[in-house]
PDB file of C-alpha atoms in Angstrom:
ATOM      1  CA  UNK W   1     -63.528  26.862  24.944  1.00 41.00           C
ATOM      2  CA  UNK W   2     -60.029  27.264  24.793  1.00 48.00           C
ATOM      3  CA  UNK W   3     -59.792  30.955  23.811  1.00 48.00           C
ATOM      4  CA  UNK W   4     -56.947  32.892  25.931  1.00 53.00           C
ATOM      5  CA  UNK W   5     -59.152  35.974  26.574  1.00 52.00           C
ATOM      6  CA  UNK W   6     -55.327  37.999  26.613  1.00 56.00           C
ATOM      7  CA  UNK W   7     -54.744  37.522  22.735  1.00 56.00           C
ATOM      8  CA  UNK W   8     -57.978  37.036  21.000  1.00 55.00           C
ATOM      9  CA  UNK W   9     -60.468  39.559  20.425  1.00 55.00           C
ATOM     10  CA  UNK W  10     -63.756  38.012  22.014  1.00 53.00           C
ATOM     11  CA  UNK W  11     -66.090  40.631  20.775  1.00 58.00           C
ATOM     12  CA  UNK W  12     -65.524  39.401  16.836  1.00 54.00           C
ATOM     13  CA  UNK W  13     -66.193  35.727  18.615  1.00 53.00           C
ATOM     14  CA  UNK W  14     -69.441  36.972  20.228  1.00 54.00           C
ATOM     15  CA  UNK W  15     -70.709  39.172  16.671  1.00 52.00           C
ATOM     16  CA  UNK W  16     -69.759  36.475  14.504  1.00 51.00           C
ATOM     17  CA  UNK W  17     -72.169  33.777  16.690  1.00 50.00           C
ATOM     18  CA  UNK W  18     -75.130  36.757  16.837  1.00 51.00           C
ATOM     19  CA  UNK W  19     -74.737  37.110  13.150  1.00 47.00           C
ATOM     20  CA  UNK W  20     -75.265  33.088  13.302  1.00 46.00           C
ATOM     21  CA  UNK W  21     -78.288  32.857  15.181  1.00 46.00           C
ATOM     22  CA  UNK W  22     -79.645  35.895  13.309  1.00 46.00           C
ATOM     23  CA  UNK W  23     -78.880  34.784   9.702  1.00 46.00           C
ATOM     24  CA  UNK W  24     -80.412  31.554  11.155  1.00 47.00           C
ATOM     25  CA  UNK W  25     -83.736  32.474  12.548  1.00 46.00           C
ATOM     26  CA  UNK W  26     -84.566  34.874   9.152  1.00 45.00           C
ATOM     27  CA  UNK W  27     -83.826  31.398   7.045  1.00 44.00           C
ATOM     28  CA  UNK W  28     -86.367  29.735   8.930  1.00 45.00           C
ATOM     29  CA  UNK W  29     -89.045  32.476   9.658  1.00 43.00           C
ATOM     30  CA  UNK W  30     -88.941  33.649   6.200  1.00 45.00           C
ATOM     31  CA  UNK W  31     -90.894  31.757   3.921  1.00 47.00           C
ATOM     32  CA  UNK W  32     -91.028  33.807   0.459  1.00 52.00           C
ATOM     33  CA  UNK W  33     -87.199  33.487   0.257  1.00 54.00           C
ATOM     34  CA  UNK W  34     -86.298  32.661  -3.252  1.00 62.00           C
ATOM     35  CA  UNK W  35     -84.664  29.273  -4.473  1.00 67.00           C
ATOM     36  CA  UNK W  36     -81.746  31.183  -5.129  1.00 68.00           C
ATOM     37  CA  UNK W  37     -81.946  33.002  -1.453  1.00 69.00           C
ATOM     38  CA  UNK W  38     -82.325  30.254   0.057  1.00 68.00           C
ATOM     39  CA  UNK W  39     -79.523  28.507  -1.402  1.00 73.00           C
ATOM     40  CA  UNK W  40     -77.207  31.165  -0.625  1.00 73.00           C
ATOM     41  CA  UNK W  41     -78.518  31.283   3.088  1.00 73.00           C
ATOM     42  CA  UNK W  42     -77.848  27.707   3.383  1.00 74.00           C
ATOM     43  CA  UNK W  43     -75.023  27.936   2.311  1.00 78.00           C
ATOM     44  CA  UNK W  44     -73.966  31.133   4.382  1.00 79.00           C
ATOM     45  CA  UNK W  45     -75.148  29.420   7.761  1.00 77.00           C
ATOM     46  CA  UNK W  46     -72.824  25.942   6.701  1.00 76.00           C
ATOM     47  CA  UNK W  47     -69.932  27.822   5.963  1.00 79.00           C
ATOM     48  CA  UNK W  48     -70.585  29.812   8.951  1.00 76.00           C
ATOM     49  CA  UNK W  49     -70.890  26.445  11.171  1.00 74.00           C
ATOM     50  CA  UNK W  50     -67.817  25.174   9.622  1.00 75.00           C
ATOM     51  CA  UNK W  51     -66.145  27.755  10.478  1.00 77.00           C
ATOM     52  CA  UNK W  52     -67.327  28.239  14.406  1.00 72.00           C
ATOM     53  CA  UNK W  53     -66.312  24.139  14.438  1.00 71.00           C
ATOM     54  CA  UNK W  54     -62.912  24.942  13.350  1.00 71.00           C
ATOM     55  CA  UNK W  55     -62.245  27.893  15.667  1.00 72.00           C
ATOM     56  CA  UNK W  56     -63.774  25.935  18.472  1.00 67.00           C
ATOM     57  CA  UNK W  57     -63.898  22.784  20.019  1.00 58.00           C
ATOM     58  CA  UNK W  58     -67.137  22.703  21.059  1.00 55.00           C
ATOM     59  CA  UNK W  59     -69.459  21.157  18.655  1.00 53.00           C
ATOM     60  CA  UNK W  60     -71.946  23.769  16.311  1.00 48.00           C
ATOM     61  CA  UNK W  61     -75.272  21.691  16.117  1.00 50.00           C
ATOM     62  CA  UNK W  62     -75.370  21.341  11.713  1.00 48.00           C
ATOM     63  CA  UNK W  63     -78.710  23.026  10.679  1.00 48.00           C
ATOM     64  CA  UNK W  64     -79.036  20.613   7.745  1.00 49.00           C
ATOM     65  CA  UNK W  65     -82.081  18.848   9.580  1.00 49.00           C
ATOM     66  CA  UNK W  66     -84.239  21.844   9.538  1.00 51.00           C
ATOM     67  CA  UNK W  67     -83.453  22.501   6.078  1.00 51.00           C
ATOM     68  CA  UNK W  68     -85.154  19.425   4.542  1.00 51.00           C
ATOM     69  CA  UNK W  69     -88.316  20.090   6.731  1.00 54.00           C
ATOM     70  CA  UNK W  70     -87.957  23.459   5.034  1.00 55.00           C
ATOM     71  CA  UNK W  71     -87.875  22.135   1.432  1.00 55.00           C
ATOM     72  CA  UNK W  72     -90.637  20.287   1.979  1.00 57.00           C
ATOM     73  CA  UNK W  73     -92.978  22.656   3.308  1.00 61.00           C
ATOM     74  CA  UNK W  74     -91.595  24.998   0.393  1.00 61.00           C
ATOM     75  CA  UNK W  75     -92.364  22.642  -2.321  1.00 61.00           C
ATOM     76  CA  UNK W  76     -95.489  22.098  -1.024  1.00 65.00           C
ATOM     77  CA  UNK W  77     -96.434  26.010  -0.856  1.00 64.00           C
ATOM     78  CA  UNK W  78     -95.441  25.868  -4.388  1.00 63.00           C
ATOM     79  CA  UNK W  79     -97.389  23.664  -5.491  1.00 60.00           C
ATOM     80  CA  UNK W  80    -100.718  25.327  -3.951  1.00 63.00           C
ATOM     81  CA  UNK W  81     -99.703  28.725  -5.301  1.00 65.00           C
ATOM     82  CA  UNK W  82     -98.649  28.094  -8.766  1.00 64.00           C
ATOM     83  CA  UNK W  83    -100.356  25.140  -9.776  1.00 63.00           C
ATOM     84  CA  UNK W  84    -104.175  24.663 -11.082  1.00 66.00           C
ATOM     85  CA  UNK W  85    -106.130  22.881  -8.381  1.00 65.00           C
ATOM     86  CA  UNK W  86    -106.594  19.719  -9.850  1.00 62.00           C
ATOM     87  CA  UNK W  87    -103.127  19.125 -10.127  1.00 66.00           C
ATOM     88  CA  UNK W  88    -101.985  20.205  -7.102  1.00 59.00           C
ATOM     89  CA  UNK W  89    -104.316  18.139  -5.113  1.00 61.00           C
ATOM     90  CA  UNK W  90    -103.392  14.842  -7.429  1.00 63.00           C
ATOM     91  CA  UNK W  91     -99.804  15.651  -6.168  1.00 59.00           C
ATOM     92  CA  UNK W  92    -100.966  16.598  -2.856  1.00 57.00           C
ATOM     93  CA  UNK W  93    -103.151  13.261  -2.733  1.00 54.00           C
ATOM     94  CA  UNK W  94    -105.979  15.145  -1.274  1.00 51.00           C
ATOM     95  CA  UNK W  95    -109.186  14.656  -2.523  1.00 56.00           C
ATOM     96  CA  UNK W  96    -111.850  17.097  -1.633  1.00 61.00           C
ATOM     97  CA  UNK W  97    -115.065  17.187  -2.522  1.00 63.00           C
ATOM     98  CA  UNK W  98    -117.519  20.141  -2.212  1.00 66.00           C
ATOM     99  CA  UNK W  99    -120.431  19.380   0.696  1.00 68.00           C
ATOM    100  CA  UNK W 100    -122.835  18.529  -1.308  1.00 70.00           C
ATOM    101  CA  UNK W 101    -121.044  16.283  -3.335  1.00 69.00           C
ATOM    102  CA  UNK W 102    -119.458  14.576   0.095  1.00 66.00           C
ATOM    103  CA  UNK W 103    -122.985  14.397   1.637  1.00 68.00           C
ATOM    104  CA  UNK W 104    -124.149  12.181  -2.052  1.00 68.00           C
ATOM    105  CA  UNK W 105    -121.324  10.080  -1.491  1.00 64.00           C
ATOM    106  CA  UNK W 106    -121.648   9.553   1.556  1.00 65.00           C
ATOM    107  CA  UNK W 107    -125.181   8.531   1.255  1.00 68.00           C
ATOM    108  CA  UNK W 108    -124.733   5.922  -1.180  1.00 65.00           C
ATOM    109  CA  UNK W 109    -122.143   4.399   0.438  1.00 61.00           C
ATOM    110  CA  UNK W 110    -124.756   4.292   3.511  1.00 59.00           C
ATOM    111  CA  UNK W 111    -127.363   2.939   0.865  1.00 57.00           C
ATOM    112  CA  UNK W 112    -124.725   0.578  -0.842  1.00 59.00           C
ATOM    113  CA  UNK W 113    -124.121  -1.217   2.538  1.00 58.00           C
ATOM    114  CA  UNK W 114    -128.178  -1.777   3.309  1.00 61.00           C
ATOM    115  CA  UNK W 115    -127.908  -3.383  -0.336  1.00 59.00           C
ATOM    116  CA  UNK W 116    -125.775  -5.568   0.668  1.00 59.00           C
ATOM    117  CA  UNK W 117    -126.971  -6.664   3.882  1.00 63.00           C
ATOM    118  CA  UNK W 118    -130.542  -6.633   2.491  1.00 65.00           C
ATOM    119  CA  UNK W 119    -128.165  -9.391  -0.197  1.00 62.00           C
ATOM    120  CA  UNK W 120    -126.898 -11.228   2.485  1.00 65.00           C
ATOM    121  CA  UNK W 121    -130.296 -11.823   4.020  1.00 66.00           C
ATOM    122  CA  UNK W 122    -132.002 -12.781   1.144  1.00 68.00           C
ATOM    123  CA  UNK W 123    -129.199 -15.320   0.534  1.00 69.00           C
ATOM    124  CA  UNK W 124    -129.277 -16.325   4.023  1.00 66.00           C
ATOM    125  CA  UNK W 125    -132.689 -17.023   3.846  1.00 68.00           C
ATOM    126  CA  UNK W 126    -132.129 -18.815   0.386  1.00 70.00           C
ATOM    127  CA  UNK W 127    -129.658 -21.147   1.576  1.00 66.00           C
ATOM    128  CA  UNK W 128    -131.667 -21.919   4.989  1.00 67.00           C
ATOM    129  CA  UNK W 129    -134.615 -23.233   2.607  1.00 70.00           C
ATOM    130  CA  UNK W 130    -132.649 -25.087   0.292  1.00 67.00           C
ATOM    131  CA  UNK W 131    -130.764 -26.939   3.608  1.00 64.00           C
ATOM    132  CA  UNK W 132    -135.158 -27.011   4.693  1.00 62.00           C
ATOM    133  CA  UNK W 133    -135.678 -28.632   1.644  1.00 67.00           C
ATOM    134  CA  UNK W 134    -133.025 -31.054   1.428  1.00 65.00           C
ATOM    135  CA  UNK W 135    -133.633 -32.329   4.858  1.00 62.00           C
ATOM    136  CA  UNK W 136    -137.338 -32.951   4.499  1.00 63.00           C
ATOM    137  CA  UNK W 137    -136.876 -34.323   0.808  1.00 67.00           C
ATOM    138  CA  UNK W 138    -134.700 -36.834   2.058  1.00 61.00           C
ATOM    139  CA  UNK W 139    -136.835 -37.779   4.841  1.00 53.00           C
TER     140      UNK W 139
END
């Protein structure tokens, strides 16, 4: 950093990046925040990194990344709390069945595929006597 420690006031430097990493870690931790919060505590912590790139030349990693993850996750929580079931798991795309229900389907799936295997070997079988027949009919 090139901050001459005679002229500048190093404690405001060393609150203002504690203030930072605070105001940071509640955005994150904090779930229930409003849309309206969490709008203004975005836009607190990119005004606050703006400013900490100006005043120094060392690079302020941009906490933009974490805020789409945060979105997400938010929109998703949304969607479970306020939302009737049905709905939210069409948008969720998660299908859940109750046990029983999973244990029927998953039994006729089992007793689709024995249909169609006992299919296949009564066709097999079919086929092998027709070729039977036309090899001894044209004998």
């Amino acid at each position: 950093m090139f901050v001459d420690p005679n002229t500048t006031d190093l404690e405001f430097y060393e609150d203002a990046m504690n203030y930072v990493v605070a105001f940071g870690i509640t955005g994150i931790i904090n779930f229930r925040l409003t849309a309206l919060q969490t709008y203004l505590v975005q836009r607190a912590t990119f005004r606050m990194t703006q400013t900490l790139e100006h005043l120094f030349p060392t690079s302020v990693f941009s906490q933009e990344a974490g805020w789409h993850d945060r979105h997400s996750s938010m929109g998703e929580i949304y969607l479970k709390k306020y939302m009737p079931p049905a709905e939210a798991t069409k948008k969720a795309k998660e299908f859940r069945y109750p046990p029983k229900e999973q244990m029927f389907r998953l039994l006729m799936c089992r007793v689709k595929e024995k249909e169609i295997q006992n299919h296949s070997r009564k066709k097999m079988q079919m086929l092998i006597s027709v070729q039977w027949r036309k090899v001894f009919n044209n004998n």
